[in-house]
C-alpha atoms as one frame of an Amber mdcrd trajectory, in Angstrom:
protein
   0.000   0.000   0.000   1.350   3.420  -0.942   1.959   5.793   1.960   1.351
   9.502   1.315   3.587  12.377   2.326   0.883  14.922   1.460   1.212  16.638
   4.850   4.596  17.962   3.679   4.741  20.883   1.263   7.185  20.065  -1.539
   9.252  23.196  -2.329  10.857  21.670  -5.416   8.682  23.657  -7.832   9.340
  26.863  -5.884  13.080  26.295  -6.094  12.851  25.684  -9.844  10.824  28.893
 -10.221  13.557  30.808  -8.372  16.282  29.530 -10.686  14.183  30.361 -13.759
  13.514  33.886 -12.526  17.094  34.773 -11.561  18.555  37.748 -13.452  21.960
  37.622 -15.152  23.996  40.798 -14.784  27.493  42.160 -14.041  28.342  43.932
 -10.766  31.442  45.465  -9.156  33.438  42.763  -7.365  33.483  44.831  -4.168
  29.682  44.689  -3.855  29.676  40.939  -3.272  30.100  39.890   0.347  30.752
  36.416   1.785  28.686  35.730   4.890  30.551  33.971   7.741  28.117  31.033
   7.779  27.785  30.700   3.998  27.476  27.047   2.943  28.475  26.287  -0.612
  28.551  22.530  -0.325  32.316  22.105  -0.739  33.614  18.626   0.049  37.346
  19.402  -0.082  38.535  21.299   2.987  41.561  22.560   1.025  39.437  24.080
  -1.741  40.217  27.661  -0.642  43.958  27.326  -0.057  46.332  29.567  -2.026
  47.616  26.583  -4.006  44.093  25.421  -4.866  43.092  28.905  -6.035  46.267
  29.612  -8.028  45.129  27.772 -11.148  41.661  29.293 -11.011  43.140  32.784
 -10.591  45.343  32.290 -13.653  42.337  31.123 -15.656  40.273  34.128 -14.540
  43.105  36.538 -15.378  43.237  35.049 -18.878  39.560  34.486 -19.658  37.483
  36.090 -16.886  34.774  34.249 -14.913  32.956  31.863 -17.228  30.327  30.657
 -14.712  28.383  33.451 -12.921  28.331  33.739  -9.144  24.956  33.270  -7.439
  23.981  36.207  -5.223  21.018  37.634  -3.294  20.086  41.123  -2.159  21.877
  42.408   0.941  21.594  45.634   2.975  22.959  48.960   1.758  23.390  47.955
  -1.877  25.564  44.962  -1.073  25.059  41.497  -2.490  25.401  38.366  -0.368
  27.119  35.446  -2.030  25.012  32.291  -2.365  27.475  30.174  -4.341  30.800
  30.612  -6.101  33.164  31.443  -3.238  36.244  30.018  -4.973  35.512  32.073
  -8.095  34.953  35.222  -6.024  38.165  34.795  -4.025  40.144  34.132  -7.178
  38.567  37.208  -8.817  39.521  39.324  -5.799  43.092  37.984  -5.926  43.222
  38.809  -9.638  41.898  42.337  -8.929  39.006  41.782 -11.328  36.862  44.954
 -11.235  33.546  43.295 -12.161  32.066  39.814 -11.898  29.100  38.177 -13.676
  26.315  37.143 -11.316  22.992  35.387 -11.274  20.842  37.616  -9.034  18.070
  35.899  -7.058  16.675  39.016  -5.373  15.541  38.961  -1.741  15.454  35.389
  -0.447  15.794  33.965   3.060  18.670  31.940   4.491  16.947  28.580   3.933
  16.379  29.221   0.233  19.940  30.519  -0.085  21.243  27.292   1.449  19.162
  25.224  -0.971  20.388  27.247  -3.937  24.008  26.890  -2.776  23.641  23.128
  -2.728  21.935  23.164  -6.115  24.651  25.310  -7.716  27.369  23.070  -6.313
  25.632  20.017  -7.754  25.009  21.628 -11.160  28.170  23.631 -11.746  30.572
  22.822 -14.533  32.299  19.451 -14.072  31.547  18.689 -10.416  32.928  15.371
  -9.248  30.367  12.618  -8.835  30.960  12.667  -5.084  30.449  16.433  -4.795
  27.312  16.194  -6.904  25.960  13.263  -4.903  26.594  14.723  -1.449  25.109
  18.058  -2.503  22.125  16.309  -4.106  21.288  14.284  -1.004  21.751  17.317
   1.260  19.398  19.304  -0.951  16.785  16.525  -0.999  16.901  16.344   2.811
  16.390  20.075   3.001  13.579  20.082   0.450  11.658  17.163   1.957  12.314
  17.662   5.660  13.389  14.005   5.924  16.534  12.860   7.673  19.043  10.721
   5.819  17.521   7.383   6.828  13.999   8.598   6.079  15.035   9.950   2.697
  16.694   6.681   1.691  13.607   4.728   2.779  11.423   7.092   0.744  13.602
   6.799  -2.372  13.612   3.001  -2.137   9.842   2.979  -1.645   9.421   5.208
  -4.713  11.613   2.878  -6.761   9.457  -0.083  -5.736   6.185   1.810  -6.264
   5.180   1.585  -2.613   4.823   5.327  -1.964   3.576   8.335  -3.890   6.145
  10.803  -5.174   4.491  13.708  -3.357   7.690  15.759  -3.454   8.180  15.241
  -7.195  11.691  13.926  -6.577  11.937  11.652  -9.604  11.132  14.387 -12.142
  13.310  16.863 -10.251  16.288  14.476 -10.132  15.988  13.783 -13.847  15.738
  17.461 -14.788  18.567  18.457 -12.431  21.031  15.561 -12.713  19.806  13.513
 -15.667  19.162  10.417 -13.528  16.103   9.386 -11.536  15.149   7.761  -8.266
  16.442   4.293  -9.214  20.014   5.494  -9.770  20.015   7.601  -6.614  18.564
   4.887  -4.382  20.700   2.045  -5.749  23.997   3.639  -6.840  24.420   7.169
  -5.527  23.338   6.091  -2.017  26.448   3.893  -1.756  28.608   7.029  -1.680
  26.932   8.064   1.585  28.580   5.042   3.230  32.122   5.955   2.199  34.494
   6.710   5.057  36.221  10.132   5.100  39.467   8.476   3.968  37.672   6.790
   1.055  36.045  10.069   0.028  39.420  11.796   0.057  41.060   8.982  -1.913
  38.401   9.105  -4.633  38.378  12.915  -4.717  42.142  13.063  -5.118  42.147
  10.453  -7.878  44.035   7.881  -5.805  41.156   5.392  -5.820  38.659   4.506
  -8.536  35.022   5.018  -7.576  34.096   1.410  -8.388  36.958   0.197  -6.207
  35.577   2.300  -3.347  32.183   0.630  -3.810  33.866  -2.744  -3.271  35.393
  -1.652   0.053  31.914  -1.542   1.603  31.967  -5.369   1.462  34.763  -5.530
   4.057  33.901  -7.643   7.090  35.226  -5.111   9.630  36.261  -1.433   9.672
  39.839  -2.544  10.337  39.893  -4.740   7.227  38.293  -1.933   5.229  40.985
   0.562   6.253  43.761  -1.960   5.600  42.552  -2.828   2.102  41.993   0.878
   1.332  45.630   1.638   2.145  46.809  -1.252  -0.034  44.452  -0.267  -2.867
  45.695   3.335  -2.866  49.335   2.270  -2.744  48.890  -0.245  -5.542  46.348
   1.713  -7.610  44.054  -1.308  -7.469  41.045  -1.774  -9.693  37.638  -2.802
  -8.369  38.385  -6.413  -9.334  41.622  -6.360  -7.333  39.865  -4.958  -4.260
  37.184  -7.637  -4.573  39.822 -10.361  -4.892  41.669  -9.099  -1.814  38.503
  -8.989   0.292  37.069 -12.384  -0.666  39.403 -14.631   1.380  39.427 -12.202
   4.322  35.640 -11.966   4.395  34.997 -15.662   3.878  37.272 -16.963   6.647
  35.050 -15.883   9.601  31.934 -17.171   7.829  33.510 -20.555   7.134  34.630
 -20.860  10.742  31.165 -19.942  12.036  29.499 -22.377   9.618  31.712 -25.221
  10.809  30.890 -24.454  14.436  27.165 -24.219  13.691  27.200 -27.504  11.809
  28.536 -29.270  14.934  26.029 -27.555  17.209  23.018 -28.351  15.010  23.431
 -32.031  15.891  22.014 -31.132  19.301  19.086 -29.077  17.951  16.642 -31.959
  18.527  17.256 -31.602  22.263  15.559 -28.178  22.346  11.969 -27.940  23.557
   9.182 -25.359  23.939  10.012 -21.741  23.180  13.674 -22.540  22.544  12.731
 -25.063  19.850  10.369 -22.605  18.182  12.973 -19.829  18.254  15.568 -22.195
  16.720  13.121 -23.133  13.969  12.496 -19.449  13.100  16.212 -18.686  13.065
  16.971 -21.660  10.825  14.238 -20.613   8.398  15.673 -17.104   8.296  19.161
 -18.481   7.646  17.771 -20.688   4.899  16.110 -17.710   3.163  19.327 -15.718
   3.473  21.392 -18.471   1.868  18.874 -18.913  -0.920  19.194 -15.206  -1.744
């Protein structure tokens, strides 16, 4: 039976209307201010270092800013930055007198946060991880669901068990080119990456598919160990899988051998214990059958 989320007001259409109505213009660089709590959805903590900005500054000095900043109205003729902090800082360092902007008018902090996440996910050549983390953060903000609730909702939508009251499938397709199925089955795996795995993929030291395989590790210790070996050896997904298989299977084989010996005494159980054993064995049987 489909469960409705009609008591929630989906702001997806309102957000799309805001982006459609934004005005493109050029403003003096000095008018744009960065608020202390501005959230642009950056994943890399080093994104604003001098070294990280050097290449962008050189590009801006040569060609100007190709992708407009996103701004909103501030007090006294100022403009508050919504998204594009790296571009703005590089423009300031390059002493660029004017910058192109996409002006969203007077909007509140919540809408500004949503737009910042959206811009980060849509900007030119974002990494898949940046796009995914920004996309999930934006969906949480738009729906009011926490991470677990959002994942349950996406899976229920994929299976046709709930109504798409928030319009997420159409919005995901129009924004990212992929729908609920991809986000619930593939993109959701990125949410389970450890910080070290995220950094390794972001820096190009680990292939994304290899990182997916690490989630199969039996313990966090094994996962960290294989990650270090995979980064050092530039392993493919197949190599990570091959390294994990014997490590993961050893504890299972040992437990299966122990259980096989103990099951010889199962007939000695009575009453509630016998019934509980029967239920557990049926569950194990279903698990093994897939």
